[in-house]
Short mmCIF file of C-alpha atoms in Angstrom, two decimals:
data_model
loop_
_atom_site.label_atom_id
_atom_site.label_comp_id
_atom_site.label_asym_id
_atom_site.label_seq_id
_atom_site.Cartn_x
_atom_site.Cartn_y
_atom_site.Cartn_z
CA UNK A 1 34.15 -112.11 132.88
CA UNK A 2 33.15 -111.25 129.32
CA UNK A 3 31.15 -113.80 127.48
CA UNK A 4 32.38 -115.42 124.33
CA UNK A 5 30.78 -114.79 120.97
CA UNK A 6 28.25 -117.54 119.91
CA UNK A 7 30.62 -119.57 117.74
CA UNK A 8 33.40 -119.60 120.20
CA UNK A 9 31.07 -120.54 123.05
CA UNK A 10 29.49 -123.41 121.17
CA UNK A 11 32.83 -124.71 119.95
CA UNK A 12 34.07 -125.03 123.51
CA UNK A 13 31.11 -126.89 124.95
CA UNK A 14 31.20 -130.47 126.17
CA UNK A 15 28.85 -132.56 123.97
CA UNK A 16 29.47 -136.07 125.22
CA UNK A 17 27.93 -138.08 127.99
CA UNK A 18 29.46 -137.58 131.45
CA UNK A 19 29.75 -141.01 133.09
CA UNK A 20 32.09 -141.81 135.97
CA UNK A 21 33.99 -138.59 135.45
CA UNK A 22 34.69 -139.19 131.78
CA UNK A 23 33.26 -137.39 128.77
CA UNK A 24 32.44 -140.18 126.32
CA UNK A 25 30.55 -141.09 123.21
CA UNK A 26 27.29 -142.96 123.45
CA UNK A 27 27.26 -146.67 123.01
CA UNK A 28 26.93 -147.19 119.29
CA UNK A 29 28.16 -143.59 118.62
CA UNK A 30 24.72 -142.00 118.08
CA UNK A 31 24.32 -138.21 118.20
CA UNK A 32 21.54 -135.76 117.84
CA UNK A 33 21.32 -132.06 116.87
CA UNK A 34 20.24 -129.17 119.18
CA UNK A 35 18.53 -126.42 117.27
CA UNK A 36 18.13 -122.72 117.73
CA UNK A 37 14.35 -122.16 117.85
CA UNK A 38 14.69 -118.60 116.53
CA UNK A 39 16.25 -119.79 113.30
CA UNK A 40 16.00 -123.48 113.04
CA UNK A 41 19.76 -123.82 112.58
CA UNK A 42 21.82 -126.44 114.34
CA UNK A 43 23.79 -125.23 117.44
CA UNK A 44 25.52 -128.52 118.32
CA UNK A 45 25.55 -132.22 117.98
CA UNK A 46 25.26 -134.15 121.26
CA UNK A 47 25.93 -137.73 122.19
CA UNK A 48 22.61 -139.73 122.26
CA UNK A 49 22.61 -141.93 125.25
CA UNK A 50 21.23 -145.60 125.02
CA UNK A 51 19.69 -147.62 127.79
CA UNK A 52 23.16 -149.22 128.20
CA UNK A 53 24.61 -145.75 128.82
CA UNK A 54 21.87 -145.12 131.41
CA UNK A 55 22.81 -148.24 133.38
CA UNK A 56 26.56 -147.36 133.10
CA UNK A 57 25.72 -144.01 134.67
CA UNK A 58 23.86 -145.68 137.47
CA UNK A 59 26.72 -148.18 137.84
CA UNK A 60 29.04 -145.11 138.55
CA UNK A 61 26.57 -143.44 140.88
CA UNK A 62 26.09 -146.59 142.93
CA UNK A 63 29.79 -147.22 143.06
CA UNK A 64 30.59 -144.03 144.82
CA UNK A 65 27.45 -143.54 146.77
CA UNK A 66 28.84 -144.69 150.09
CA UNK A 67 32.09 -142.64 149.66
CA UNK A 68 30.12 -139.47 148.73
CA UNK A 69 27.66 -140.01 151.68
CA UNK A 70 30.59 -140.27 154.03
CA UNK A 71 32.20 -137.10 152.69
CA UNK A 72 32.20 -134.33 155.26
CA UNK A 73 29.23 -132.03 154.95
CA UNK A 74 31.63 -129.08 154.89
CA UNK A 75 33.44 -130.57 151.91
CA UNK A 76 30.21 -131.12 149.97
CA UNK A 77 29.29 -127.55 150.93
CA UNK A 78 32.51 -126.10 149.62
CA UNK A 79 32.15 -127.88 146.29
CA UNK A 80 28.66 -126.44 145.69
CA UNK A 81 29.79 -123.03 146.82
CA UNK A 82 32.72 -123.19 144.42
CA UNK A 83 30.38 -124.09 141.61
CA UNK A 84 28.19 -121.12 142.51
CA UNK A 85 31.19 -118.89 142.29
CA UNK A 86 32.30 -120.29 138.92
CA UNK A 87 28.85 -119.70 137.68
CA UNK A 88 28.97 -115.99 138.62
CA UNK A 89 32.31 -115.71 136.72
CA UNK A 90 30.72 -117.34 133.59
CA UNK A 91 27.20 -115.76 133.91
CA UNK A 92 27.41 -114.19 130.36
CA UNK A 93 28.27 -117.52 128.78
CA UNK A 94 25.52 -119.42 130.68
CA UNK A 95 22.92 -116.74 129.75
CA UNK A 96 23.93 -116.70 126.07
CA UNK A 97 23.83 -120.48 125.88
CA UNK A 98 20.29 -120.70 127.35
CA UNK A 99 18.98 -117.98 124.93
CA UNK A 100 20.56 -119.93 121.98
CA UNK A 101 19.07 -123.31 122.83
CA UNK A 102 15.77 -122.33 124.46
CA UNK A 103 14.97 -118.93 122.87
CA UNK A 104 14.17 -116.73 125.84
CA UNK A 105 15.45 -113.08 125.77
CA UNK A 106 19.02 -112.57 126.92
CA UNK A 107 17.99 -110.46 129.89
CA UNK A 108 15.72 -113.29 131.16
CA UNK A 109 18.45 -115.84 130.72
CA UNK A 110 20.67 -113.65 132.81
CA UNK A 111 17.95 -113.62 135.47
CA UNK A 112 17.89 -117.38 135.31
CA UNK A 113 21.58 -117.58 135.94
CA UNK A 114 21.14 -115.54 139.12
CA UNK A 115 18.15 -117.62 140.23
CA UNK A 116 19.44 -121.03 139.10
CA UNK A 117 22.91 -120.68 140.54
CA UNK A 118 21.41 -119.64 143.86
CA UNK A 119 20.32 -123.23 144.44
CA UNK A 120 24.02 -124.21 144.57
CA UNK A 121 24.71 -121.46 147.22
CA UNK A 122 21.59 -122.14 149.15
CA UNK A 123 22.11 -125.92 149.42
CA UNK A 124 25.84 -125.38 150.11
CA UNK A 125 24.61 -123.73 153.30
CA UNK A 126 21.93 -126.41 154.00
CA UNK A 127 24.56 -129.25 153.63
CA UNK A 128 26.13 -128.37 157.00
CA UNK A 129 22.71 -127.95 158.67
CA UNK A 130 21.39 -131.47 158.35
CA UNK A 131 20.29 -132.35 161.92
CA UNK A 132 18.46 -134.85 164.06
CA UNK A 133 17.21 -135.09 167.58
CA UNK A 134 17.81 -136.84 170.84
CA UNK A 135 15.24 -137.33 173.63
CA UNK A 136 13.86 -139.38 176.42
CA UNK A 137 10.95 -141.66 175.62
CA UNK A 138 7.77 -140.95 177.52
CA UNK A 139 8.16 -143.92 179.74
CA UNK A 140 11.68 -142.98 180.78
CA UNK A 141 13.02 -146.45 179.93
CA UNK A 142 15.16 -145.46 176.98
CA UNK A 143 16.56 -142.75 174.71
CA UNK A 144 15.39 -141.97 171.13
CA UNK A 145 17.79 -140.85 168.46
CA UNK A 146 16.43 -139.58 165.15
CA UNK A 147 18.89 -139.17 162.45
CA UNK A 148 18.80 -138.22 158.70
CA UNK A 149 20.74 -140.07 155.99
CA UNK A 150 21.09 -139.84 152.11
CA UNK A 151 18.40 -141.79 150.35
CA UNK A 152 21.00 -143.10 147.82
CA UNK A 153 21.46 -142.87 144.13
CA UNK A 154 18.89 -140.54 142.40
CA UNK A 155 17.58 -140.14 138.91
CA UNK A 156 16.75 -136.58 137.95
CA UNK A 157 14.72 -135.70 134.86
CA UNK A 158 14.75 -132.06 133.90
CA UNK A 159 12.61 -130.04 131.41
CA UNK A 160 13.55 -127.82 128.59
CA UNK A 161 12.03 -124.45 129.64
CA UNK A 162 14.51 -123.53 132.45
CA UNK A 163 17.69 -125.44 131.42
CA UNK A 164 19.74 -124.15 134.30
CA UNK A 165 17.43 -123.68 137.28
CA UNK A 166 15.63 -126.98 136.87
CA UNK A 167 18.98 -128.72 136.91
CA UNK A 168 20.43 -126.87 139.82
CA UNK A 169 17.28 -127.16 141.79
CA UNK A 170 17.58 -130.93 141.82
CA UNK A 171 21.34 -131.38 141.73
CA UNK A 172 22.01 -128.90 144.53
CA UNK A 173 19.95 -130.66 147.30
CA UNK A 174 20.93 -134.09 146.14
CA UNK A 175 24.67 -133.42 146.38
CA UNK A 176 24.22 -131.48 149.64
CA UNK A 177 22.42 -134.43 151.15
CA UNK A 178 25.07 -136.93 150.12
CA UNK A 179 23.35 -138.48 147.25
CA UNK A 180 24.89 -139.38 143.88
CA UNK A 181 22.93 -138.65 140.71
CA UNK A 182 22.15 -139.53 137.18
CA UNK A 183 20.67 -136.50 135.27
CA UNK A 184 18.66 -136.78 132.06
CA UNK A 185 18.35 -133.32 130.66
CA UNK A 186 15.63 -132.47 128.04
CA UNK A 187 16.43 -133.50 124.49
CA UNK A 188 15.63 -129.96 123.30
CA UNK A 189 17.98 -128.14 125.72
CA UNK A 190 20.83 -130.29 126.95
CA UNK A 191 23.73 -127.95 126.49
CA UNK A 192 23.20 -125.84 129.66
CA UNK A 193 23.17 -128.92 131.81
CA UNK A 194 26.37 -130.27 130.11
CA UNK A 195 28.11 -126.96 130.85
CA UNK A 196 26.82 -126.93 134.42
CA UNK A 197 28.26 -130.52 134.93
CA UNK A 198 31.60 -129.31 133.64
CA UNK A 199 31.51 -126.42 136.13
CA UNK A 200 30.85 -128.88 138.97
CA UNK A 201 33.73 -130.95 137.86
CA UNK A 202 35.96 -127.88 137.89
CA UNK A 203 34.67 -127.14 141.40
CA UNK A 204 36.11 -130.43 142.53
CA UNK A 205 33.13 -132.92 142.40
CA UNK A 206 34.49 -136.39 142.49
CA UNK A 207 34.03 -138.69 139.48
CA UNK A 208 30.83 -140.63 139.47
CA UNK A 209 28.89 -138.34 141.78
CA UNK A 210 27.25 -136.60 138.90
CA UNK A 211 26.53 -138.32 135.63
CA UNK A 212 24.75 -136.81 132.65
CA UNK A 213 22.96 -138.77 129.92
CA UNK A 214 21.14 -136.64 127.20
CA UNK A 215 19.08 -138.85 124.86
CA UNK A 216 16.38 -138.80 122.23
CA UNK A 217 14.96 -142.15 123.59
CA UNK A 218 13.74 -140.97 127.03
CA UNK A 219 11.44 -143.82 127.71
CA UNK A 220 13.85 -146.59 126.62
CA UNK A 221 16.65 -145.13 128.76
CA UNK A 222 14.45 -144.33 131.79
CA UNK A 223 12.67 -147.61 132.20
CA UNK A 224 15.69 -149.90 132.96
CA UNK A 225 17.11 -147.18 135.31
CA UNK A 226 13.80 -147.12 137.23
CA UNK A 227 13.72 -150.83 137.41
CA UNK A 228 17.21 -151.21 138.86
CA UNK A 229 17.08 -151.94 142.58
CA UNK A 230 20.11 -149.77 143.35
CA UNK A 231 18.11 -146.61 142.39
CA UNK A 232 16.38 -145.02 145.48
CA UNK A 233 14.95 -141.75 144.29
CA UNK A 234 13.23 -140.26 141.21
CA UNK A 235 12.76 -136.47 140.71
CA UNK A 236 10.94 -135.25 137.59
CA UNK A 237 9.76 -131.90 136.33
CA UNK A 238 7.48 -132.04 133.33
CA UNK A 239 3.95 -132.72 132.21
CA UNK A 240 1.36 -134.43 134.39
CA UNK A 241 0.70 -137.28 131.92
CA UNK A 242 4.38 -138.19 131.78
CA UNK A 243 4.60 -137.80 135.56
CA UNK A 244 1.83 -140.32 136.04
CA UNK A 245 3.63 -142.92 133.89
CA UNK A 246 6.77 -142.40 135.80
CA UNK A 247 5.00 -142.74 139.15
CA UNK A 248 3.56 -146.03 138.02
CA UNK A 249 7.08 -147.27 137.03
CA UNK A 250 8.54 -145.91 140.26
CA UNK A 251 6.02 -147.90 142.23
CA UNK A 252 7.61 -151.20 141.34
CA UNK A 253 10.65 -150.46 143.52
CA UNK A 254 8.80 -148.12 145.89
CA UNK A 255 11.10 -145.25 144.93
CA UNK A 256 11.13 -141.90 146.76
CA UNK A 257 9.61 -139.54 144.27
CA UNK A 258 9.51 -135.73 143.73
CA UNK A 259 7.14 -134.62 140.91
CA UNK A 260 6.72 -131.00 139.80
CA UNK A 261 4.06 -131.32 137.10
CA UNK A 262 1.54 -129.27 135.12
CA UNK A 263 -0.07 -126.01 136.11
CA UNK A 264 -3.12 -123.94 135.28
CA UNK A 265 -2.48 -120.83 137.36
CA UNK A 266 -5.33 -118.43 138.12
CA UNK A 267 -4.55 -114.69 138.25
CA UNK A 268 -7.39 -113.02 140.26
CA UNK A 269 -7.91 -109.28 140.18
CA UNK A 270 -10.46 -107.97 142.69
CA UNK A 271 -12.31 -104.66 142.28
CA UNK A 272 -10.14 -103.02 144.95
CA UNK A 273 -6.80 -104.04 143.45
CA UNK A 274 -4.14 -101.51 142.44
CA UNK A 275 -4.62 -101.87 138.71
CA UNK A 276 -1.13 -100.57 137.90
CA UNK A 277 0.46 -103.16 140.20
CA UNK A 278 -1.93 -105.85 138.72
CA UNK A 279 -0.94 -105.08 135.11
CA UNK A 280 2.74 -105.10 136.06
CA UNK A 281 2.26 -108.44 137.83
CA UNK A 282 0.31 -109.84 134.98
CA UNK A 283 3.06 -109.04 132.54
CA UNK A 284 5.59 -110.85 134.70
CA UNK A 285 3.43 -113.81 135.54
CA UNK A 286 2.33 -114.38 131.90
CA UNK A 287 5.17 -113.37 129.72
CA UNK A 288 8.16 -114.41 131.65
CA UNK A 289 9.98 -117.08 129.71
CA UNK A 290 7.70 -116.40 126.72
CA UNK A 291 4.82 -117.92 128.76
CA UNK A 292 6.60 -121.35 128.71
CA UNK A 293 6.51 -121.94 132.46
CA UNK A 294 4.40 -124.08 134.77
CA UNK A 295 4.07 -121.01 136.94
CA UNK A 296 2.74 -118.88 134.12
CA UNK A 297 -0.66 -117.18 134.76
CA UNK A 298 -3.04 -119.21 132.51
CA UNK A 299 -6.44 -117.80 133.46
CA UNK A 300 -6.94 -114.10 134.26
CA UNK A 301 -10.01 -113.91 136.48
CA UNK A 302 -10.97 -110.26 136.74
CA UNK A 303 -13.85 -108.59 138.58
CA UNK A 304 -16.32 -107.03 136.13
CA UNK A 305 -16.00 -103.53 137.72
CA UNK A 306 -12.34 -103.30 136.57
CA UNK A 307 -12.19 -105.87 133.75
CA UNK A 308 -12.41 -103.29 130.90
CA UNK A 309 -9.73 -101.04 132.44
CA UNK A 310 -7.40 -104.01 133.29
CA UNK A 311 -7.83 -105.42 129.73
CA UNK A 312 -7.16 -102.12 128.07
CA UNK A 313 -4.07 -101.33 130.05
CA UNK A 314 -2.64 -104.85 129.70
CA UNK A 315 -3.26 -104.85 126.00
CA UNK A 316 -1.45 -101.56 125.51
CA UNK A 317 1.53 -102.88 127.40
CA UNK A 318 1.57 -106.25 125.43
CA UNK A 319 1.22 -104.43 122.09
CA UNK A 320 4.46 -102.57 122.86
CA UNK A 321 6.39 -105.80 123.42
CA UNK A 322 9.23 -106.56 120.90
CA UNK A 323 9.31 -110.00 119.27
CA UNK A 324 12.52 -111.39 117.97
CA UNK A 325 15.63 -113.47 118.58
CA UNK A 326 16.50 -113.34 122.21
CA UNK A 327 19.98 -112.02 121.46
CA UNK A 328 18.63 -108.86 119.90
CA UNK A 329 18.58 -105.60 121.97
CA UNK A 330 15.16 -104.91 123.54
CA UNK A 331 13.46 -108.08 122.68
CA UNK A 332 10.88 -109.24 125.28
CA UNK A 333 9.25 -112.14 123.44
CA UNK A 334 11.43 -114.87 121.86
CA UNK A 335 10.42 -117.94 119.92
CA UNK A 336 8.44 -120.90 121.37
CA UNK A 337 10.63 -124.02 121.69
CA UNK A 338 9.40 -125.69 118.53
CA UNK A 339 6.72 -125.88 115.82
CA UNK A 340 4.59 -128.23 117.94
CA UNK A 341 4.40 -125.48 120.69
CA UNK A 342 3.22 -122.96 118.16
CA UNK A 343 0.62 -125.34 116.78
CA UNK A 344 -0.75 -126.04 120.23
CA UNK A 345 -1.04 -122.41 121.26
CA UNK A 346 -2.78 -121.59 117.87
CA UNK A 347 -5.21 -124.43 118.25
CA UNK A 348 -6.23 -123.31 121.74
CA UNK A 349 -6.66 -119.71 120.58
CA UNK A 350 -8.68 -120.70 117.58
CA UNK A 351 -10.99 -122.87 119.64
CA UNK A 352 -11.52 -120.10 122.18
CA UNK A 353 -12.26 -117.60 119.43
CA UNK A 354 -14.69 -120.08 117.93
CA UNK A 355 -16.55 -120.10 121.24
CA UNK A 356 -16.83 -116.26 121.11
CA UNK A 357 -13.65 -114.94 122.73
CA UNK A 358 -12.76 -111.39 121.70
CA UNK A 359 -9.26 -111.01 120.16
CA UNK A 360 -7.84 -107.77 121.59
CA UNK A 361 -4.35 -108.43 120.18
CA UNK A 362 -2.42 -110.96 118.27
CA UNK A 363 -4.02 -114.36 117.66
CA UNK A 364 -1.63 -116.16 115.36
CA UNK A 365 1.90 -117.35 114.53
CA UNK A 366 4.45 -114.82 113.35
CA UNK A 367 5.51 -115.15 109.69
CA UNK A 368 9.14 -115.82 108.91
CA UNK A 369 11.94 -118.10 110.22
CA UNK A 370 11.81 -119.49 113.75
CA UNK A 371 8.94 -120.65 115.88
CA UNK A 372 7.31 -117.39 116.95
CA UNK A 373 3.74 -116.83 118.19
CA UNK A 374 2.37 -113.25 118.46
CA UNK A 375 1.65 -111.97 121.95
CA UNK A 376 -2.10 -112.37 122.28
CA UNK A 377 -4.90 -111.05 124.51
CA UNK A 378 -8.28 -112.76 124.49
CA UNK A 379 -11.11 -111.16 126.38
CA UNK A 380 -14.52 -112.60 127.48
CA UNK A 381 -13.34 -116.20 127.03
CA UNK A 382 -16.19 -118.76 127.46
CA UNK A 383 -15.94 -120.99 130.48
CA UNK A 384 -16.10 -124.15 128.41
CA UNK A 385 -13.02 -123.09 126.21
CA UNK A 386 -10.23 -125.69 126.11
CA UNK A 387 -7.66 -122.89 126.70
CA UNK A 388 -9.05 -122.42 130.26
CA UNK A 389 -8.44 -126.10 130.94
CA UNK A 390 -5.10 -126.67 129.29
CA UNK A 391 -1.61 -125.39 130.08
CA UNK A 392 -1.01 -122.90 127.17
CA UNK A 393 2.81 -122.62 127.46
CA UNK A 394 2.78 -119.55 125.15
CA UNK A 395 2.34 -115.74 125.24
CA UNK A 396 -1.41 -115.74 125.36
CA UNK A 397 -3.60 -113.89 127.94
CA UNK A 398 -7.08 -115.23 128.48
CA UNK A 399 -9.49 -113.03 130.50
CA UNK A 400 -12.76 -114.17 132.18
CA UNK A 401 -15.01 -112.06 134.36
CA UNK A 402 -16.58 -112.53 137.76
CA UNK A 403 -18.91 -110.60 140.11
CA UNK A 404 -18.54 -112.13 143.59
CA UNK A 405 -15.61 -113.36 145.66
CA UNK A 406 -17.13 -116.84 145.75
CA UNK A 407 -17.24 -116.92 141.99
CA UNK A 408 -13.59 -116.07 141.82
CA UNK A 409 -12.67 -118.90 144.19
CA UNK A 410 -14.87 -121.38 142.35
CA UNK A 411 -13.48 -120.56 138.90
CA UNK A 412 -9.86 -120.48 140.24
CA UNK A 413 -10.28 -123.96 141.82
CA UNK A 414 -12.07 -125.47 138.78
CA UNK A 415 -9.13 -127.37 137.56
CA UNK A 416 -7.29 -130.64 138.39
CA UNK A 417 -4.03 -128.62 138.87
CA UNK A 418 -2.97 -126.68 141.90
CA UNK A 419 0.67 -125.32 141.44
CA UNK A 420 0.47 -121.57 141.90
CA UNK A 421 -2.08 -118.80 142.11
CA UNK A 422 -1.84 -115.02 141.87
CA UNK A 423 -4.14 -112.64 143.71
CA UNK A 424 -4.37 -108.83 143.62
CA UNK A 425 -6.29 -106.99 146.25
CA UNK A 426 -5.75 -104.21 148.76
CA UNK A 427 -7.99 -106.05 151.33
CA UNK A 428 -5.77 -107.80 153.77
CA UNK A 429 -8.49 -109.97 155.08
CA UNK A 430 -9.47 -111.04 151.57
CA UNK A 431 -5.99 -111.86 150.84
CA UNK A 432 -5.86 -114.16 153.93
CA UNK A 433 -9.09 -115.78 152.73
CA UNK A 434 -7.48 -116.50 149.41
CA UNK A 435 -4.46 -118.07 151.08
CA UNK A 436 -6.87 -120.50 152.83
CA UNK A 437 -9.31 -121.06 149.97
CA UNK A 438 -7.31 -121.36 146.80
CA UNK A 439 -6.15 -124.89 146.22
CA UNK A 440 -2.52 -124.26 145.17
CA UNK A 441 0.82 -125.08 146.70
CA UNK A 442 2.04 -121.51 146.19
CA UNK A 443 0.56 -118.05 145.91
CA UNK A 444 1.71 -114.65 144.76
CA UNK A 445 -0.26 -112.05 146.81
CA UNK A 446 0.14 -108.75 144.86
CA UNK A 447 3.32 -110.05 143.13
CA UNK A 448 3.76 -111.57 139.80
CA UNK A 449 6.93 -113.71 140.44
CA UNK A 450 7.10 -116.19 143.33
CA UNK A 451 10.11 -118.39 142.70
CA UNK A 452 12.99 -118.20 145.20
CA UNK A 453 15.65 -120.71 146.24
CA UNK A 454 14.95 -120.21 149.84
CA UNK A 455 11.18 -121.15 149.46
CA UNK A 456 9.52 -124.52 149.00
CA UNK A 457 8.43 -124.84 145.40
CA UNK A 458 5.62 -127.33 144.56
CA UNK A 459 1.95 -127.97 144.02
CA UNK A 460 -1.13 -129.93 145.21
CA UNK A 461 -3.63 -132.07 143.32
CA UNK A 462 -2.31 -133.15 139.97
CA UNK A 463 0.53 -130.55 139.93
CA UNK A 464 2.87 -132.72 141.89
CA UNK A 465 4.38 -134.32 145.02
CA UNK A 466 7.09 -132.96 147.23
CA UNK A 467 8.85 -129.63 147.34
CA UNK A 468 11.97 -128.22 145.83
CA UNK A 469 13.94 -125.33 147.43
CA UNK A 470 13.94 -124.10 150.93
CA UNK A 471 15.01 -126.20 153.90
CA UNK A 472 12.26 -128.54 152.81
CA UNK A 473 14.11 -129.24 149.59
CA UNK A 474 16.99 -131.12 151.06
CA UNK A 475 14.70 -133.42 153.09
CA UNK A 476 13.36 -134.77 149.78
CA UNK A 477 16.83 -136.49 149.53
CA UNK A 478 17.15 -137.64 153.07
CA UNK A 479 15.66 -140.69 154.82
CA UNK A 480 14.79 -140.61 158.54
CA UNK A 481 16.08 -143.36 160.97
CA UNK A 482 14.85 -143.77 164.52
CA UNK A 483 17.00 -145.55 166.96
CA UNK A 484 16.00 -146.66 170.54
CA UNK A 485 18.71 -147.17 173.18
CA UNK A 486 18.36 -148.19 176.78
CA UNK A 487 18.30 -145.62 179.50
CA UNK A 488 21.99 -144.87 180.55
CA UNK A 489 20.90 -144.87 184.15
CA UNK A 490 19.96 -148.57 184.47
#
């Protein structure tokens, strides 16, 4: 299906709140503008949900929870599968919309449609495979039944950097498990989530099962929803500081929580690595999504024997990258999400340079309209630099050097985060050692992209709690019940 042009696509979007199957204005009629980060122009005006709207959305989710939980798994599966199919038919529109509101190149947005929609297909298949077990207790006096049940109404908070995938990765397993949901998309990129909700409606999702409440007052809306005793689950993707605050609020009602928080990914290149493969992997791990990803390689830890070669080859590749609006042909680096993101990246780069880092390429914002930052390569970064201890969220490579394997492990683990790591080596035993020694929830061994709907995504330490994707993902939305019955033989 051919995608609409920009104006036609934007004119046809839903821009209200979705509550109990109705697209409505916010209480009080407030609205907010969604901007194109490549130009600063307004794309659309969206209803600005109030705390009252948040509770109305939870009212709807709670009202239909029992009915949705009792819906046959096959029916839930067919709705998700139907939504996946509709997304394939509208892939061009979804990709264009993401590029407009988030800024990533159109080719990457198309890739996100493939990846993000897959969560609906994957969890459509998992919906009919929710199982339990039956057995004899050790004493032989009874029979044990273990069953899985929907946890209940869920509150899902999604980030701005992957507007489609972060929504489907939460909505898919929740609906498959039989849970109803309230979704609060990011203020900066709500349009893709609203379109996804409309697609689910078209696929036959009953009213009230999915409710969407974009808002500019995230804290004010979130707090009363988390305090409501009808809510049973919180899933959040975002920064670690915000995640900590939400965990504290969720503790009041002992909510089930899934937290996918910050990252500070090490990218380790050993002296025996295939340098061509390492450079290719580095480009993917760093510059995918303009570097605005929790999985982005943040620290390039390179053996001194190959560091010069790696840095030179990588710099040549980065220098050839085209910067521009994501809709333009050949663009590989789009804008950062807003001016604050540009300022953050620039502050980190300047501090590192002040400590002696060598600027091989870039090193500052791009002049002109939009919020662009030049692709940057910093070499010989001092270990005390802030940029090695902060999530950059921008197109900046930072290279540090090591001599011994133990040094690489120490540097890689020297962070409170533990989401993902990348390792390039031809030595199988060394790769196995890294699997066991690096303190991360995920690893790319000789690959630069690790995300897949069939695999459990998540971190350790302050990078989060729980897993999304894989068969593990649906269990985050299920509670386990154990039942004892007497022996049937008297």
